[in-house]
Short mmCIF file of C-alpha atoms and ligand atoms in Angstrom, two decimals:
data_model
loop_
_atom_site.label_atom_id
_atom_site.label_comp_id
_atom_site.label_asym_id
_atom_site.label_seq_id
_atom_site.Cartn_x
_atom_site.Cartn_y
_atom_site.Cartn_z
CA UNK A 1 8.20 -15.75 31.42
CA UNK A 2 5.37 -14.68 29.53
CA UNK A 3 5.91 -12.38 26.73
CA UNK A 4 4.28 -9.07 25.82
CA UNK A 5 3.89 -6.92 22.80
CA UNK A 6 1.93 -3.66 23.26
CA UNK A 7 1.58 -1.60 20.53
CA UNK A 8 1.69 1.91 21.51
CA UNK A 9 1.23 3.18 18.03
CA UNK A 10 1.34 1.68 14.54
CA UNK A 11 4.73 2.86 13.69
CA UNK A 12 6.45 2.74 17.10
CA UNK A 13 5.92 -0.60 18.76
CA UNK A 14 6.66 -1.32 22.28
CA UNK A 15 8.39 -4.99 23.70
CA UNK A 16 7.46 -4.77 27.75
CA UNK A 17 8.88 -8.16 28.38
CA UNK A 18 10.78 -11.08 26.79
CA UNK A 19 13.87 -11.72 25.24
CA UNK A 20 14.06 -11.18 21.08
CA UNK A 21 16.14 -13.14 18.68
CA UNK A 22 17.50 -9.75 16.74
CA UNK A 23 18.52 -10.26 12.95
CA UNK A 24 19.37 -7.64 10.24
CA UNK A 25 19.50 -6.98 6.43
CA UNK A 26 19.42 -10.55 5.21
CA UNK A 27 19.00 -9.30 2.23
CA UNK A 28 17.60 -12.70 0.08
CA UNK A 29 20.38 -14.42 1.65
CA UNK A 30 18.16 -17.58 1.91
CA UNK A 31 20.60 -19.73 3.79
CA UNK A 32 21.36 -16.94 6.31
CA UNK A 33 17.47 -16.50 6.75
CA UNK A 34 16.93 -20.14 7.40
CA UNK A 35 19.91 -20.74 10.27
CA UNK A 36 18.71 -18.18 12.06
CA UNK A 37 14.91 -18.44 11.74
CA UNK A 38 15.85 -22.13 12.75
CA UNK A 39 17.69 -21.11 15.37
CA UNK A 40 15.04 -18.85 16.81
CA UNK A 41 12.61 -21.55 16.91
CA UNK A 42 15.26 -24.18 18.79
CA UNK A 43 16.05 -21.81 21.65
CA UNK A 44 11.99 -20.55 21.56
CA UNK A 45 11.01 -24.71 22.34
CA UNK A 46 13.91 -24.06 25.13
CA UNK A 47 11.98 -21.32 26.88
CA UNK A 48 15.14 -19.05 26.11
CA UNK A 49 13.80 -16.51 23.32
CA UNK A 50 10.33 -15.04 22.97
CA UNK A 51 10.37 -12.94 19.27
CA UNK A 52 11.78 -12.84 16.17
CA UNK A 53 12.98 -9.78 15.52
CA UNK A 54 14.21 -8.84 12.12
CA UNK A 55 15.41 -5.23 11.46
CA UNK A 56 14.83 -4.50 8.10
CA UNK A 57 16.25 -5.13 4.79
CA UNK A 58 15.00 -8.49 4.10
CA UNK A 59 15.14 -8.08 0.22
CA UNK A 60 17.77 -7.42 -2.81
CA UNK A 61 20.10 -10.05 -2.98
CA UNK A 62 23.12 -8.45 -4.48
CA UNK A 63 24.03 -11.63 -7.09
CA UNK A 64 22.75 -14.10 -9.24
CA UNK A 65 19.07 -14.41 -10.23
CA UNK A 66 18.60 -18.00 -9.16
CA UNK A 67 20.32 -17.85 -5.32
CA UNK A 68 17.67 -14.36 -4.77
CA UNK A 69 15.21 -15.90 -1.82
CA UNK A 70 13.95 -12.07 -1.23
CA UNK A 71 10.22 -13.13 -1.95
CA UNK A 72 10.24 -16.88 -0.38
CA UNK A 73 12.33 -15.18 3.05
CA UNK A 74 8.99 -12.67 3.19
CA UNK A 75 6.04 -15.13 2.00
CA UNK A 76 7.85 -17.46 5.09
CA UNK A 77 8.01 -14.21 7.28
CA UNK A 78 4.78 -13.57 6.48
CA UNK A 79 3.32 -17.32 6.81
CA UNK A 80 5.04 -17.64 10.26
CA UNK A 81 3.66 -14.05 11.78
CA UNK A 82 -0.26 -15.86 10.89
CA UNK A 83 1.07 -18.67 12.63
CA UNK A 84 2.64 -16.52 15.53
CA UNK A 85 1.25 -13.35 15.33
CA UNK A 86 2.89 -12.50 18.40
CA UNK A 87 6.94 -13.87 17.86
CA UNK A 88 7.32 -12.96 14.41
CA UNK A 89 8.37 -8.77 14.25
CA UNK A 90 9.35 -7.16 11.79
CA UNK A 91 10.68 -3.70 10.94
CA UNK A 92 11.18 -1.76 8.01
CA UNK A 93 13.79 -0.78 5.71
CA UNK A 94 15.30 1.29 3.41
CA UNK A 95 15.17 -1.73 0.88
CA UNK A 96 11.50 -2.37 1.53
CA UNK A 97 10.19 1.10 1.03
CA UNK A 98 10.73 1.74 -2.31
CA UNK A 99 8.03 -1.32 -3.12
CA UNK A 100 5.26 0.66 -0.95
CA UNK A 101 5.65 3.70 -3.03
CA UNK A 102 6.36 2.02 -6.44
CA UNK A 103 10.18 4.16 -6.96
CA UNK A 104 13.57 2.65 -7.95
CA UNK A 105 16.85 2.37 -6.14
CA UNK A 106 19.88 2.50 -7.06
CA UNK A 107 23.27 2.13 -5.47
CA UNK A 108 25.86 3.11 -7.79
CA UNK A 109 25.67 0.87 -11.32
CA UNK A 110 23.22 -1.39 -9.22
CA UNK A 111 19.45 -1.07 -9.96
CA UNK A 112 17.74 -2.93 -7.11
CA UNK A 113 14.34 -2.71 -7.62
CA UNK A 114 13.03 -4.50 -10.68
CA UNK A 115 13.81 -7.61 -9.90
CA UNK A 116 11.88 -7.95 -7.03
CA UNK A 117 8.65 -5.89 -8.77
CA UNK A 118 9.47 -8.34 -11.42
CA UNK A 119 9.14 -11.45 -8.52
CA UNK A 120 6.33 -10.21 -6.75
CA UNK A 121 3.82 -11.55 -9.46
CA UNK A 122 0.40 -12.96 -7.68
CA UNK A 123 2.11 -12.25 -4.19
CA UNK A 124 2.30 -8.44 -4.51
CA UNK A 125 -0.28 -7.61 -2.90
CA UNK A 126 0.14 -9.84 0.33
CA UNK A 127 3.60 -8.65 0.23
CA UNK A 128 3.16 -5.19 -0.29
CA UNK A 129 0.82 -4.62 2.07
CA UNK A 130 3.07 -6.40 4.52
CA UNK A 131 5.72 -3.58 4.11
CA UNK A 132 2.98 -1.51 4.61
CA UNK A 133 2.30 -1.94 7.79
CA UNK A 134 5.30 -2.57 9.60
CA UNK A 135 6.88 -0.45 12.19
CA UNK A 136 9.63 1.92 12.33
CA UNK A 137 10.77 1.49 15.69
CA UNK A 138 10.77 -0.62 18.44
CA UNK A 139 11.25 0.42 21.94
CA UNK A 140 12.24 -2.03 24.76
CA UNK A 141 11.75 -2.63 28.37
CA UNK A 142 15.39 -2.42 28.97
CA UNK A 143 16.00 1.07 27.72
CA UNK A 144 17.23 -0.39 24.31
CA UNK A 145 15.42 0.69 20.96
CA UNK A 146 16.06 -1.25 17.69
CA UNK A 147 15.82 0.08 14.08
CA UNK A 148 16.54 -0.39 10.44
CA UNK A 149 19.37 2.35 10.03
CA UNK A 150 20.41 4.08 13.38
CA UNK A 151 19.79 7.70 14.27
CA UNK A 152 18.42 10.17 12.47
CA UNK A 153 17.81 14.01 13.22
CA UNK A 154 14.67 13.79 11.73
CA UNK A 155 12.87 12.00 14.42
CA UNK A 156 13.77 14.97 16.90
CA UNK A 157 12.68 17.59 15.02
CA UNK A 158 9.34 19.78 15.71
CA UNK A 159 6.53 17.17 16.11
CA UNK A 160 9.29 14.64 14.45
CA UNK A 161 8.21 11.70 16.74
CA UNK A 162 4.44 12.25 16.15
CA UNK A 163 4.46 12.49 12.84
CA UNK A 164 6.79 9.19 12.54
CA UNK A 165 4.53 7.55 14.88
CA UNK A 166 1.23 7.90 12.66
CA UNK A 167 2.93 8.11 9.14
CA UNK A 168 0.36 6.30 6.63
CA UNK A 169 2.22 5.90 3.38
CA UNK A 170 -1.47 5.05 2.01
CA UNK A 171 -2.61 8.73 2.75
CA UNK A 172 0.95 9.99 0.92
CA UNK A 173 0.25 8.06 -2.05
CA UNK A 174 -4.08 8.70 -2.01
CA UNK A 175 -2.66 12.77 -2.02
CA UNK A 176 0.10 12.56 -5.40
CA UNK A 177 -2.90 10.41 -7.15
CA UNK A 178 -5.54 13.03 -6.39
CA UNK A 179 -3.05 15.83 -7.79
CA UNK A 180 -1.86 13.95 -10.85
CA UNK A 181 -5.20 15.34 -13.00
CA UNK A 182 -5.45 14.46 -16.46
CA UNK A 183 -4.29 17.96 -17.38
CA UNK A 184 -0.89 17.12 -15.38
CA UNK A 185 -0.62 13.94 -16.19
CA UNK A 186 1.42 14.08 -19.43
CA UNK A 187 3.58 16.91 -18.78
CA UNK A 188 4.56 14.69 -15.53
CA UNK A 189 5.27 11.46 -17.86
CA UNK A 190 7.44 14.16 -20.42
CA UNK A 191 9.18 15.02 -17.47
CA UNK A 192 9.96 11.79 -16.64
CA UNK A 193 11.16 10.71 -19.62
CA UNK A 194 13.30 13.72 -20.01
CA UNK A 195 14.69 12.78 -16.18
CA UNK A 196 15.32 9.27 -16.77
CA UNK A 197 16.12 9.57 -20.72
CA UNK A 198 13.44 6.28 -21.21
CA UNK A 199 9.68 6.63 -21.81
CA UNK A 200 7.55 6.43 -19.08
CA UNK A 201 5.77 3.36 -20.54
CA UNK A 202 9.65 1.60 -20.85
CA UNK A 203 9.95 2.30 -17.29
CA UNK A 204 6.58 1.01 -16.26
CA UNK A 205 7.18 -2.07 -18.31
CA UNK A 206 11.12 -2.61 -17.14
CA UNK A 207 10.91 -1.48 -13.68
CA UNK A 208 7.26 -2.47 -12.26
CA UNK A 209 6.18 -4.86 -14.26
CA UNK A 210 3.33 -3.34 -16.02
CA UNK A 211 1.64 -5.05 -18.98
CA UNK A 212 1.08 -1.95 -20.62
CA UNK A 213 -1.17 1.21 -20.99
CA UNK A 214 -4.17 -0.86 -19.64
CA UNK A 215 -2.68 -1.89 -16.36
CA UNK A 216 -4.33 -0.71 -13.52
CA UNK A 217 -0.68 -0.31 -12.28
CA UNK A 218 0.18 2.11 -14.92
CA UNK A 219 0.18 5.37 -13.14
CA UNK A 220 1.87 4.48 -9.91
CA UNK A 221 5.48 5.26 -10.81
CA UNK A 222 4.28 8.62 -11.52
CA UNK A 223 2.29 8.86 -8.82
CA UNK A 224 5.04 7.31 -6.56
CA UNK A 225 7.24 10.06 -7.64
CA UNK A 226 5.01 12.66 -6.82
CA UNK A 227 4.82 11.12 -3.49
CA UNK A 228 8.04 10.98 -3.10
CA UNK A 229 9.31 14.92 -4.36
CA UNK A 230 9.70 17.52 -1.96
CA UNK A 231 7.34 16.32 0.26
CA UNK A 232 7.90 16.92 3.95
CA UNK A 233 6.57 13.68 5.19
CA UNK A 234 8.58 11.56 2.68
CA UNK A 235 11.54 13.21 3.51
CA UNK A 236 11.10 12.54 7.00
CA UNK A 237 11.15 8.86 6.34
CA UNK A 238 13.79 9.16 3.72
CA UNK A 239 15.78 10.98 6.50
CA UNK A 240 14.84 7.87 8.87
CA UNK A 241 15.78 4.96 7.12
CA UNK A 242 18.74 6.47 5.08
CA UNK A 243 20.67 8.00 7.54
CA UNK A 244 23.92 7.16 7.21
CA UNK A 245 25.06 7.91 11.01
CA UNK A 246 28.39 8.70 12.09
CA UNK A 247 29.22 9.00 7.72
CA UNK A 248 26.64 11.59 7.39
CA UNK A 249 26.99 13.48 10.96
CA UNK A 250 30.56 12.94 11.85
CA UNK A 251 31.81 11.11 14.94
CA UNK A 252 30.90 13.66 17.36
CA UNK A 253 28.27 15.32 15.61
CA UNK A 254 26.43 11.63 15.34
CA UNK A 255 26.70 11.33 18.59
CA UNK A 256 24.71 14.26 19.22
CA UNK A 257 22.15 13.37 17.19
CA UNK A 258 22.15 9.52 18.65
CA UNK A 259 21.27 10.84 22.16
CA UNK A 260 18.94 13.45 21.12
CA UNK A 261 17.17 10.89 19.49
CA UNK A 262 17.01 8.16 22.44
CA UNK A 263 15.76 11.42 24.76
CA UNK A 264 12.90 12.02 21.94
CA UNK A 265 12.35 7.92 22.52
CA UNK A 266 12.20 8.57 25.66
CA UNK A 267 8.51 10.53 25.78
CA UNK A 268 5.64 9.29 27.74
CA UNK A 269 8.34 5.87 27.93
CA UNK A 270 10.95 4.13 29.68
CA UNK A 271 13.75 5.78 29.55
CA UNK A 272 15.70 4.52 25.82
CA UNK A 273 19.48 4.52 26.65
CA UNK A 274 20.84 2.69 23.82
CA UNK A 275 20.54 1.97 20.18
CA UNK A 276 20.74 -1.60 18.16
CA UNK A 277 20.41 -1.30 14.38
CA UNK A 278 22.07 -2.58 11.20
CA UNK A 279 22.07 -0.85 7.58
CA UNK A 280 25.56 -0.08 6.98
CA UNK A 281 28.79 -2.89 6.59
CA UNK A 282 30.90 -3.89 9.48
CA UNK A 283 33.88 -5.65 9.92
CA UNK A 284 33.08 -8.87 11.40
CA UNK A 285 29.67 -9.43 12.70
CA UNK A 286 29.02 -6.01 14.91
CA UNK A 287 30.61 -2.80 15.99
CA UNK A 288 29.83 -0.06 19.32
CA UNK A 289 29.51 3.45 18.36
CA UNK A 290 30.28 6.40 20.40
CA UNK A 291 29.14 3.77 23.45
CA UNK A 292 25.56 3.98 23.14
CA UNK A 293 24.73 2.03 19.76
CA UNK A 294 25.88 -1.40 18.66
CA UNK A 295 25.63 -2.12 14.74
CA UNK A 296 24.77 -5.61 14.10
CA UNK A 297 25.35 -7.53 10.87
CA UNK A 298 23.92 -10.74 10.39
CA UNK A 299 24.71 -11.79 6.95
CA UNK A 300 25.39 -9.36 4.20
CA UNK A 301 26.38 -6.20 5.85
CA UNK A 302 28.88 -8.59 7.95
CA UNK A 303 32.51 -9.25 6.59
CA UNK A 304 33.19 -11.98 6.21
CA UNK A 305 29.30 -12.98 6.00
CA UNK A 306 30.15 -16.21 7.94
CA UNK A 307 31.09 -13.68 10.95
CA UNK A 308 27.41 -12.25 11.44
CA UNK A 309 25.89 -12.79 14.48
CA UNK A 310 22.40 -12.62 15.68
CA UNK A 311 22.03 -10.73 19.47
CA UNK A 312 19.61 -12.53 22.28
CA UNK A 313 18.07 -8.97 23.94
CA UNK A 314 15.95 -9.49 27.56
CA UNK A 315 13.90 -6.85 27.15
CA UNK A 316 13.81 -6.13 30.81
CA UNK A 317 17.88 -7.02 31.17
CA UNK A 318 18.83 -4.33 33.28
CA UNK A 319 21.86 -2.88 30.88
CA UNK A 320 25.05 -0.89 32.69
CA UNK A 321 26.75 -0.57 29.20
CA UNK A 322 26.51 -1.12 25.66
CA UNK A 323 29.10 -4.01 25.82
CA UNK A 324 26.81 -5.93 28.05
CA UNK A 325 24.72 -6.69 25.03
CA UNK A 326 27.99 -7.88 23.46
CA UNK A 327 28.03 -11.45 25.69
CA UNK A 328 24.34 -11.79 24.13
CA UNK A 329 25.48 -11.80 20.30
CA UNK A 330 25.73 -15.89 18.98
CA UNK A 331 26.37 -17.21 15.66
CA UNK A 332 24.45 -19.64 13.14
CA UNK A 333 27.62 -20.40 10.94
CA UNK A 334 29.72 -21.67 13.10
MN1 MN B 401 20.99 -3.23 4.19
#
């Protein structure tokens, strides 16, 4: 079977036929990475999967310094997608996002971000620009649409979809830089200071990486927060790629909100019936929701980690219920 990607738009990218290897949030889990990018490649030379498919949170290893492969898994990512420009696809996450836009995150006492701005060294721009331009969602063939986090209300919102599917984080970031003038500029550092209770140029330093006042890299915290404050667009991403589904919504109320989105999926496109993403822990390696989305875990959202699976998706499977993807799932640890 030959295999097709057509991309639609830039942020909404469309698999007609084929069957993806699907992985999620490896999260610098370099030994994770490595089975199943290993394992993709076996069953590709077998003429049994056609893409690589990896959902999002590839960075932030949550432990030591020294076992962190967040920057080799996405110089490898990005070294096989020149090789293979059309097997290798990725999607973004909440983990990657923060590096586009030059903002922290934080998950209770952990601080995330600096020690991958810290990494990136002569690589940042390759890499950066890598999270720049990947997709948001991917539609399938078979009526199945993969993302980072799961469903959002955002996406169904007036002109939700459009605005999603044509989101430039560039023009976001070109706008805060234009309105941080040199009259603003140090009452928005002050600010900062005040919210964070560090000086801006302690924050630049410890957090990005900046050599100092001279950096061309100086500003873009500040700017990156002004991108990032009450700004409609952001917070239509934020709302995409944070949502924390049936925890934020309810049981019944995400389910709502899960089929409205698949119908907005569903424009001008084959009909999107169910939902794989990954973002949020599970026990063992996957779980269904409400019937219509299964949560996969391949490494760190999976518990134990040894119990992640990857799933094997035909994109033109014809699918008569969510637990039909469930025979598809395989494992790399055992
Ligand atoms: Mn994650």
């Amino acid at each position: 079977m030959s295999a097709t990607v057509k991309t639609e738009t830039k942020r909404i990218v469309d698999i007609e036929e084929g069957r993806a290897f699907i992985v999620t949030d490896l999260h610098g889990d370099w030994d994770a990475y490595r089975r199943y990018r290993d394992r993709f490649f076996e069953l590709e030379a077998k003429n049994q999967a056609d893409f690589f498919c990896v959902l999002g949170d590839m960075i932030h290893y949550s432990g030591p310094e020294e076992q962190d492969a967040s920057v080799d898994i996405v110089l490898d990512l990005i070294k096989l997608k020149e090789q293979h420009p059309e097997k290798i696809v990725c999607v973004l996450g909440n983990h990657e996002l923060p590096h586009i836009y030059s903002i922290t995150l934080q998950k209770g006492n952990e601080f995330f971000t600096p020690r991958f701005e810290k990494s990136l060294g002569e690589n940042r721009e390759k890499i950066v620009s890598f999270f720049d331009s990947l997709p948001f969602y991917l539609r399938t063939g078979a009526g199945v649409t993969l993302c980072h986090a799961g469903a959002t209300a955002a996406i169904s919102q007036k002109e939700g979809l459009e605005r999603l599917s044509h989101f430039s984080h560039q023009s976001l970031l070109e706008k805060a830089r234009e309105s941080v003038t040199p009259d603003e500029r140090p009452s928005l550092m002050r600010a900062m200071r005040k919210l964070h209770n560090r000086t801006y140029n302690e924050m630049a330093r410890n957090y990005f990486d900046v050599s100092g006042v001279e950096d061309p890299r100086y500003d873009d915290f500040l700017v990156g927060t002004v991108a990032s404050s009450s700004n409609p667009d952001f917070n239509l991403l934020w709302d995409a790629l944070f949502t924390r589904n049936e925890k934020e919504y309810g049981r019944q109320g995400y389910k709502v909100i899960l089929e409205s989105m698949l119908l907005t999926l569903s424009k001008e496109y084959n009909h999107q019936r169910f939902l794989v993403s990954g973002h949020i822990n599970v026990r063992g390696g996957y779980e269904i929701i409400n019937n219509i989305q299964l949560r996969l875990a391949s490494a760190k959202h999976a518990s134990p980690r040894e119990a992640g699976n990857y799933l094997l998706l035909d994109t033109q499977e014809n699918l008569k219920s969510i637990s039909d993807l469930t025979k598809n799932l395989g494992s790399v640890f055992s």
